[in-house]
Short mmCIF file of C-alpha atoms and ligand atoms in Angstrom, two decimals:
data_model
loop_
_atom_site.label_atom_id
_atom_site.label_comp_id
_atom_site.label_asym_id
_atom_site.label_seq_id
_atom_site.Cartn_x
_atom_site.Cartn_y
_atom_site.Cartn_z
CA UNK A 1 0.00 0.00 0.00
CA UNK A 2 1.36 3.42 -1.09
CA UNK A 3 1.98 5.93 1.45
CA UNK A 4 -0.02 8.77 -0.12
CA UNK A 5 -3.54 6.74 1.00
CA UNK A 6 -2.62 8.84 4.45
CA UNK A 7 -1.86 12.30 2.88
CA UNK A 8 -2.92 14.54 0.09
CA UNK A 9 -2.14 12.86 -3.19
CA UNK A 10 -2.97 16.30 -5.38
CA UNK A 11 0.18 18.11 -3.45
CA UNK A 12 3.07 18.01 -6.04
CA UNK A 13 0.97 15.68 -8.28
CA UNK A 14 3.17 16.84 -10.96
CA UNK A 15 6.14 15.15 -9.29
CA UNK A 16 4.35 11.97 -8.85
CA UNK A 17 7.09 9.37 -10.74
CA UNK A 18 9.76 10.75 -8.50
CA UNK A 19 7.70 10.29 -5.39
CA UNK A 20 6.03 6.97 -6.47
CA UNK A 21 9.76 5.35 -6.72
CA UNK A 22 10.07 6.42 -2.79
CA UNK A 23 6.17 4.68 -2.28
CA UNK A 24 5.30 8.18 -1.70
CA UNK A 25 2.37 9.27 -3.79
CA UNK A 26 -0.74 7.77 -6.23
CA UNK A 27 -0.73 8.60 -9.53
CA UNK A 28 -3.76 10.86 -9.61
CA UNK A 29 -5.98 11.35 -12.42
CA UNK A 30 -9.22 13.36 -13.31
CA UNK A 31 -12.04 11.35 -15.23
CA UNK A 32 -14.37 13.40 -16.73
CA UNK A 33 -17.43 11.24 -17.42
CA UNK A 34 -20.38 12.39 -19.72
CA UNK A 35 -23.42 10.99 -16.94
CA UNK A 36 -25.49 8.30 -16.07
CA UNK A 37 -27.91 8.10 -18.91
CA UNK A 38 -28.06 4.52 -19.51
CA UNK A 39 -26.63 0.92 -18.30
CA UNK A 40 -23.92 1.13 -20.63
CA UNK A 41 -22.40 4.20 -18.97
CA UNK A 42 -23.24 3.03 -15.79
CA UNK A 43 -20.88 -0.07 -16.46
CA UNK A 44 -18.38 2.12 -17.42
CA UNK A 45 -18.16 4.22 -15.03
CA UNK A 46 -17.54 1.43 -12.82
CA UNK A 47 -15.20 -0.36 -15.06
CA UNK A 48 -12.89 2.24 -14.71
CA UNK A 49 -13.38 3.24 -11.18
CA UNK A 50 -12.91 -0.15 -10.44
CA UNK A 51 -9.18 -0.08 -12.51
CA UNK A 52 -7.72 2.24 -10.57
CA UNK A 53 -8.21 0.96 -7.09
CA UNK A 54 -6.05 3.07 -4.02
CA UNK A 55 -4.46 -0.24 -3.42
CA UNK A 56 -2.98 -0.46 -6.65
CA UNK A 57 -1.39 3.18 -6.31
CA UNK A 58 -3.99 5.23 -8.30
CA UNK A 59 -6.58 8.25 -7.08
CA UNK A 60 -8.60 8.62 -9.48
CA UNK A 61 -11.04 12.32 -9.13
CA UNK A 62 -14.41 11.26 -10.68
CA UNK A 63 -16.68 13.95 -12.30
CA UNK A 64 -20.28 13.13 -13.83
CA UNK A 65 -21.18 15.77 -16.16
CA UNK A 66 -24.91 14.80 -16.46
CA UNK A 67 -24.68 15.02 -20.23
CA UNK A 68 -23.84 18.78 -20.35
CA UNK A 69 -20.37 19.42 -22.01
CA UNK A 70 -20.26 23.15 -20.38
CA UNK A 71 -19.70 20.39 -16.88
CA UNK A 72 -16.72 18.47 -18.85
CA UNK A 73 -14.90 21.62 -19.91
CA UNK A 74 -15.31 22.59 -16.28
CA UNK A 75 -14.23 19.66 -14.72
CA UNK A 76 -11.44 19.56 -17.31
CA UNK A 77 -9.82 23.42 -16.41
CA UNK A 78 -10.34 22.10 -12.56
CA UNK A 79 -8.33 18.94 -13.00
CA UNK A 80 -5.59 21.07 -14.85
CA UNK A 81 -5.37 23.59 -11.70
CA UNK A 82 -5.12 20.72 -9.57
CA UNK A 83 -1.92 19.94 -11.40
CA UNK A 84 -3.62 15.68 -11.97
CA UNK A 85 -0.81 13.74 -13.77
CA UNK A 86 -3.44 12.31 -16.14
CA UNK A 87 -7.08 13.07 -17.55
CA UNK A 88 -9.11 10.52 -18.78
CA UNK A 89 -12.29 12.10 -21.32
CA UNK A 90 -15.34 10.78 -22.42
CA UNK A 91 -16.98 13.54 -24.40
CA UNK A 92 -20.00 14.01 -25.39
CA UNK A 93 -19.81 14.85 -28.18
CA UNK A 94 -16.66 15.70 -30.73
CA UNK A 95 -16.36 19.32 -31.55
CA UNK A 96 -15.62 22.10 -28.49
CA UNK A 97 -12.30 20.54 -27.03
CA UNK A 98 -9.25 22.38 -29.11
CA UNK A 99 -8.61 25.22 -26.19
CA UNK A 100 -9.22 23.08 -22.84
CA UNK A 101 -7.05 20.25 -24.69
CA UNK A 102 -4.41 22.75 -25.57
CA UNK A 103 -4.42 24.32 -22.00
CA UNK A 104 -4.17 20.66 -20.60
CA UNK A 105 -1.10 20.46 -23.30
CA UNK A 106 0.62 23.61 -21.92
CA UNK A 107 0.43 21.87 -18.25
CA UNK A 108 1.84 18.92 -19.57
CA UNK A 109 -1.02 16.55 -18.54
CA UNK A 110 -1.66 13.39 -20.92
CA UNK A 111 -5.53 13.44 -21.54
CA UNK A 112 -6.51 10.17 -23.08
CA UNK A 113 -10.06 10.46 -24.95
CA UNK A 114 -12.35 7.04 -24.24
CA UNK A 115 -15.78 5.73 -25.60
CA UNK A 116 -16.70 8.92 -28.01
CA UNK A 117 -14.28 10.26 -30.14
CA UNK A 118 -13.14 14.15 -30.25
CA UNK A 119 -12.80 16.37 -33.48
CA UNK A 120 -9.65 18.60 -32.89
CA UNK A 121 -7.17 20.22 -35.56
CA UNK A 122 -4.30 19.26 -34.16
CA UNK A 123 -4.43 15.23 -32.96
CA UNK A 124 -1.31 15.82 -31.22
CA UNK A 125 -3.45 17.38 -28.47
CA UNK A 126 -4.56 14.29 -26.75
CA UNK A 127 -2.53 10.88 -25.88
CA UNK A 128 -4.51 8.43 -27.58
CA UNK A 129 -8.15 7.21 -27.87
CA UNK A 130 -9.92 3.85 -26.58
CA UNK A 131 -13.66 2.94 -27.88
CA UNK A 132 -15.45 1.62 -30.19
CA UNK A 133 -15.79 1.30 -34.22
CA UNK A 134 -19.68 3.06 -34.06
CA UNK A 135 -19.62 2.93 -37.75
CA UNK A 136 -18.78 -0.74 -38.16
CA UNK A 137 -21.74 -1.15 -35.46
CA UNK A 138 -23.92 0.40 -37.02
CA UNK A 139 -22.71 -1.22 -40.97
CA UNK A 140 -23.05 -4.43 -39.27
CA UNK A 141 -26.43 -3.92 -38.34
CA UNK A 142 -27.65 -2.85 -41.65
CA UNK A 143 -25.87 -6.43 -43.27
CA UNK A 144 -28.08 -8.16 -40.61
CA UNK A 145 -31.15 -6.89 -41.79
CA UNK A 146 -30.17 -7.28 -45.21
CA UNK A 147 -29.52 -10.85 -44.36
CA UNK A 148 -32.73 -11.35 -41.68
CA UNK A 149 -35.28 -9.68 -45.05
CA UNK A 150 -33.58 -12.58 -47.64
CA UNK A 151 -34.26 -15.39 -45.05
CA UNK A 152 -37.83 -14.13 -44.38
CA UNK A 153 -38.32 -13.74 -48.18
CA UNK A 154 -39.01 -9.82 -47.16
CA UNK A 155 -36.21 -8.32 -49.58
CA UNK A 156 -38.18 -6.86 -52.06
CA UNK A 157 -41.05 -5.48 -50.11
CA UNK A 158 -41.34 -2.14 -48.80
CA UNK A 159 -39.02 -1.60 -45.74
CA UNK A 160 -40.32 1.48 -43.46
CA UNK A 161 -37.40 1.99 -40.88
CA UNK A 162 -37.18 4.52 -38.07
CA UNK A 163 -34.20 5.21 -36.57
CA UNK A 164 -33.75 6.59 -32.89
CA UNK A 165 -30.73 8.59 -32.74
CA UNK A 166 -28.36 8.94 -29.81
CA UNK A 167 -26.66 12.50 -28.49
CA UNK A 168 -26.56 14.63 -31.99
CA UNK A 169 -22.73 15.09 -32.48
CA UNK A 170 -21.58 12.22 -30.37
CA UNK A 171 -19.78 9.44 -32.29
CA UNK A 172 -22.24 7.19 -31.25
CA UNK A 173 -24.66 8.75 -32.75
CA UNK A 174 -22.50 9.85 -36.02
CA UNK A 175 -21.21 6.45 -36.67
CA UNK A 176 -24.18 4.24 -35.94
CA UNK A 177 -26.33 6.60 -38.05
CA UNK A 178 -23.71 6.81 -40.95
CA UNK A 179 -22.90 3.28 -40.72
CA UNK A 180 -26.31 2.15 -40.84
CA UNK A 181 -27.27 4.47 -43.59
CA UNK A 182 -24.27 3.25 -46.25
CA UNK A 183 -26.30 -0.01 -46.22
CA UNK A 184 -29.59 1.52 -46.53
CA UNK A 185 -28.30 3.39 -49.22
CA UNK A 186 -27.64 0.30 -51.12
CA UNK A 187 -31.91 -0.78 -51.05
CA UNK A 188 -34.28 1.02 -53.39
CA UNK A 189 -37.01 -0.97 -50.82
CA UNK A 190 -35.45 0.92 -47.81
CA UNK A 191 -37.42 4.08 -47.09
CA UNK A 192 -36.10 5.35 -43.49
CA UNK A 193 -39.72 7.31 -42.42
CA UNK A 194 -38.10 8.74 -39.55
CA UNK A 195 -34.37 9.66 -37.62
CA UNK A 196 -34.86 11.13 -34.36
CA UNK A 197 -32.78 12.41 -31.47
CA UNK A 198 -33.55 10.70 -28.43
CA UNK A 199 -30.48 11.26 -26.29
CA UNK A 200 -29.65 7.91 -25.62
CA UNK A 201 -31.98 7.83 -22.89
CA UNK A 202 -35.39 5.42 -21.57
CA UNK A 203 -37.73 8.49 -20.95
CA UNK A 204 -37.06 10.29 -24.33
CA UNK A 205 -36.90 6.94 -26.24
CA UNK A 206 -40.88 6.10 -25.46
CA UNK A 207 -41.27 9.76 -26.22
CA UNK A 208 -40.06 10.23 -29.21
CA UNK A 209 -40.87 6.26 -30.49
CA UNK A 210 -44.95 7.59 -29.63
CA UNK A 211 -44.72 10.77 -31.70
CA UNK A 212 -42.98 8.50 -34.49
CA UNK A 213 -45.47 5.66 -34.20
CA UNK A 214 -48.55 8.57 -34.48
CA UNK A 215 -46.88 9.41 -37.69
CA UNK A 216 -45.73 6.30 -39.76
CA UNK A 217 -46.13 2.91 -40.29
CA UNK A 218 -43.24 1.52 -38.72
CA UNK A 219 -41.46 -2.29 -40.09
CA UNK A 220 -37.80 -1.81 -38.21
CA UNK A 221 -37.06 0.30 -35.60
CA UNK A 222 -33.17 0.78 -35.39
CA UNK A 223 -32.54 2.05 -31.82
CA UNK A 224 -28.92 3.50 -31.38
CA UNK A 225 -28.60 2.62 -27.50
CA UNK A 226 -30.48 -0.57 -25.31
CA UNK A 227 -32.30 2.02 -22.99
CA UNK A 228 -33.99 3.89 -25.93
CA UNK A 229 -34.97 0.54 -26.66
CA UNK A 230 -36.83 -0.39 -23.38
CA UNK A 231 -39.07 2.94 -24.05
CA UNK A 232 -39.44 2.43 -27.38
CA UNK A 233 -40.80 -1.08 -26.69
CA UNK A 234 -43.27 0.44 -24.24
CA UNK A 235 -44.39 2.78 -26.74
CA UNK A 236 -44.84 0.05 -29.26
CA UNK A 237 -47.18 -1.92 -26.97
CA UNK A 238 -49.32 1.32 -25.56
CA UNK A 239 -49.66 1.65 -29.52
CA UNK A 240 -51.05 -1.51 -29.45
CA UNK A 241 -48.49 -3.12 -31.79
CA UNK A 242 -45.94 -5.62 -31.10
CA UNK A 243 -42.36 -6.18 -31.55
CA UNK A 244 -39.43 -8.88 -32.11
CA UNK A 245 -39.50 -12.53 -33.42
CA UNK A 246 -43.15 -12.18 -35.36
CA UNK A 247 -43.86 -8.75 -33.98
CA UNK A 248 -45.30 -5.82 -36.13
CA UNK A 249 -41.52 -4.15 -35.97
CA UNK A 250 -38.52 -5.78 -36.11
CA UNK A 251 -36.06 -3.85 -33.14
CA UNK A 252 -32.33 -3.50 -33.91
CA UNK A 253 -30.35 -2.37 -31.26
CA UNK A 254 -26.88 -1.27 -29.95
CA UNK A 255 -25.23 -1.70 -26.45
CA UNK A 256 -25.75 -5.47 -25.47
CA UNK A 257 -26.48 -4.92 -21.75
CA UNK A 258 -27.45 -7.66 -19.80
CA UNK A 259 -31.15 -6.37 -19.37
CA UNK A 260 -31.34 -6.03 -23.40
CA UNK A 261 -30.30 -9.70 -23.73
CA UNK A 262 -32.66 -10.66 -21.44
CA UNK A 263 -35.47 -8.64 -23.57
CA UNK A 264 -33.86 -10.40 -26.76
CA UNK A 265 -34.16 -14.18 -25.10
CA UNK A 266 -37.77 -13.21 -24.41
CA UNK A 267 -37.97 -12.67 -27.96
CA UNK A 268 -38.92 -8.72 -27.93
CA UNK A 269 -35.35 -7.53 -29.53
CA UNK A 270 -34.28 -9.45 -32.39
CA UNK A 271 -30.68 -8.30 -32.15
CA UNK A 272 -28.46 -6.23 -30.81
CA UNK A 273 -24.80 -5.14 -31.66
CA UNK A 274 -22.48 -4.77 -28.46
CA UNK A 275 -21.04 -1.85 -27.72
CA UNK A 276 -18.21 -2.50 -25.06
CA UNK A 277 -17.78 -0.43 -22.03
CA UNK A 278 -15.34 -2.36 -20.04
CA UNK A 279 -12.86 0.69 -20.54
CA UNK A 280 -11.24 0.30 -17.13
CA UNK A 281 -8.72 -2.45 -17.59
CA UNK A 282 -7.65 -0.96 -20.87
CA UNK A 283 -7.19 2.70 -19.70
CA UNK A 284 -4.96 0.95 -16.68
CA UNK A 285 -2.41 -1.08 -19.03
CA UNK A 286 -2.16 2.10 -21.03
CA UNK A 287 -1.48 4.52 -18.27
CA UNK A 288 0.85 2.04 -16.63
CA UNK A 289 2.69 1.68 -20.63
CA UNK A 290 3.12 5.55 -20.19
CA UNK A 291 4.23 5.52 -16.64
CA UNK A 292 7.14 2.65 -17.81
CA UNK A 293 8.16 5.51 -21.03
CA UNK A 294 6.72 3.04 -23.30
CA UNK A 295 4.62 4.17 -26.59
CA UNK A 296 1.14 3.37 -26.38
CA UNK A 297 -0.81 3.01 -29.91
CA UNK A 298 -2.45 5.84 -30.68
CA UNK A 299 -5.99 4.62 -31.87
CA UNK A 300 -7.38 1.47 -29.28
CA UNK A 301 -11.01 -0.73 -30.54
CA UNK A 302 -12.50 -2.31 -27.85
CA UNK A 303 -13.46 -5.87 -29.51
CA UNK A 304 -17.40 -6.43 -30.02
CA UNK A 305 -19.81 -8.77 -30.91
CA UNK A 306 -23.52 -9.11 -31.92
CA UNK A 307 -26.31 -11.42 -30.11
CA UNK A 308 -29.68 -12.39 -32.25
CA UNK A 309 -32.63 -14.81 -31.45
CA UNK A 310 -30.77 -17.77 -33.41
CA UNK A 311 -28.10 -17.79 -30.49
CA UNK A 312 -28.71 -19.07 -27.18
CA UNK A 313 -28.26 -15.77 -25.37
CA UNK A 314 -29.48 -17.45 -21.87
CA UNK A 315 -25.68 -19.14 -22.17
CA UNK A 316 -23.73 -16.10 -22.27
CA UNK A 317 -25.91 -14.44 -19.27
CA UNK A 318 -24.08 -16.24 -16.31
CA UNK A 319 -21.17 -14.62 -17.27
CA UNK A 320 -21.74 -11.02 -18.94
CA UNK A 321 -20.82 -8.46 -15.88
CA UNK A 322 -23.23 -5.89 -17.68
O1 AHR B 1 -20.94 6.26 -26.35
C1 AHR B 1 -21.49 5.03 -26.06
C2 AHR B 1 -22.98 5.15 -25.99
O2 AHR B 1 -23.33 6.08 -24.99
C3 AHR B 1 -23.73 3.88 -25.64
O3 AHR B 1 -24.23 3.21 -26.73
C4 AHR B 1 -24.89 4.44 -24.89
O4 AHR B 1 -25.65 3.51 -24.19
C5 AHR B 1 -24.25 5.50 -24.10
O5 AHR B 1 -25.09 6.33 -23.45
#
């Protein structure tokens, strides 16, 4: 155990790899995390929290924006004046970071970017990134379709599809959206009746699935996150519809949390792309790779995989941790 768990580890942060040779001080480092909107960034919030544990020589300053990016350039300018030795970022969305990342530059601080990506001029101004391929996701789940219309002799009917959109400007959203549309693009029979922003979140997805479902036949509903998915599923049934294996609309989603699985098994989701959040053990190796002087790669995918109703799902519960 490292002797700073007894004294302030933010005095003379900046010294830290001097002092941690004498067992003196944590490495301390300021996590700016976008909120709690869904399971997804619940689980990551504690996969990294959980990665860098006092024990293992770490103090890690957690700040939950509650989706407002005004919060993450705050917390961002505070970690800097509290001289951190790293800053972890998930941001919201990608454009606004060029002046707090080149103020965190001038310090000297590392920021690593995780989850969503950030659009800067200069790339030089943060360490590396860690996520996921949105784009892929969302490709992937436009050749599924493709694939579940051929085997359900549906290809050349009329495809109504409504899309409910994560955060506008947040990779999520841009690369699930884009990567999904390139496939659409590719069908004549593909009319998309409706792309909405519902924030990634349970309450607006019912809310804005309702006002959808009011205006438009609906076949697939492609739902960028799992908890837009639970309202949208309420919405379908207080429209009286149904959804999933032999439902009215086909649901495509993105995330892969345990309680979507459980909704797919039951036959109410027919699939659903993961979206890994288990950031934490990554974010570690890579810190500790910096800490050692070693080059870390600059671009990191998280690796992902899709569930459907042909799979048995109910085998991979025991052991999913979200
Ligand atoms: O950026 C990752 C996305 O953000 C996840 O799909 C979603 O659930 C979260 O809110």
């Amino acid at each position: 155990m490292l002797g700073l768990l007894c004294c302030n580890p933010l005095t003379g942060g900046r010294a830290h790899a001097e002092s941690r040779e004498n067992n003196e001080k944590a490495i301390v480092i300021g996590y700016s995390q976008i909120g709690a909107e869904s399971d997804w960034r619940i689980a990551n919030t504690e996969s990294v929290r959980g990665a860098f544990t006092m024990e293992d020589g770490f103090y890690l300053i957690y700040e939950n924006a509650q989706q407002m990016q005004e919060k993450q350039l705050k917390a961002l300018r505070k970690f800097i004046l509290q001289g951190v030795d790293y800053i972890i970022l998930n941001p919201i969305v990608e454009n606004g970071w060029d002046s707090v990342l080149q103020e965190a530059k001038d310090a000297g601080i590392p920021v690593i970017i995780v989850d969503r990506k950030v659009s800067v001029e200069d790339e030089e101004l943060y360490t590396c990134w860690i996520g996921s391929d949105f784009e892929k996701e969302g490709r992937d789940a436009g050749q599924w379709l493709e694939t579940y219309l051929t085997e359900n002799e549906k290809e050349d009917e009329d495809i109504q599809i409504a899309i409910l959109q994560g955060t506008e400007g947040s990779s999520a959203q841009l690369g699930r959206t884009e990567g999904f549309t390139k496939i659409a693009q590719q069908h004549e029979n593909w009319k998309i009746v409706a792309a909405l922003d519902a924030d990634f979140t349970q309450a607006k997805g019912k809310e804005v699935m309702r006002r959808i479902l009011e205006d438009n036949e609906v076949d697939v509903l492609i739902s960028e996150n799992d908890n837009m998915t639970f309202g949208a599923i309420e919405a379908i049934r207080e429209e009286g519809l149904t959804c999933g294996v032999d439902g009215d609309i086909t649901v495509i989603s993105f995330d892969a949390v345990r309680a979507a699985l459980g909704e797919l098994e039951a036959g109410n989701i027919n699939a659903d792309f993961e979206c890994n959040p288990l950031h934490g053990p990554v974010l570690k190796e890579t810190i500790l790779a910096l800490e050692s002087g070693r080059q870390v790669d600059k671009i990191q995918y998280m690796e992902e995989t899709y569930f459907d109703t042909d799979m048995d799902v109910a085998a991979c519960l025991p052991d999913r941790t979200y």
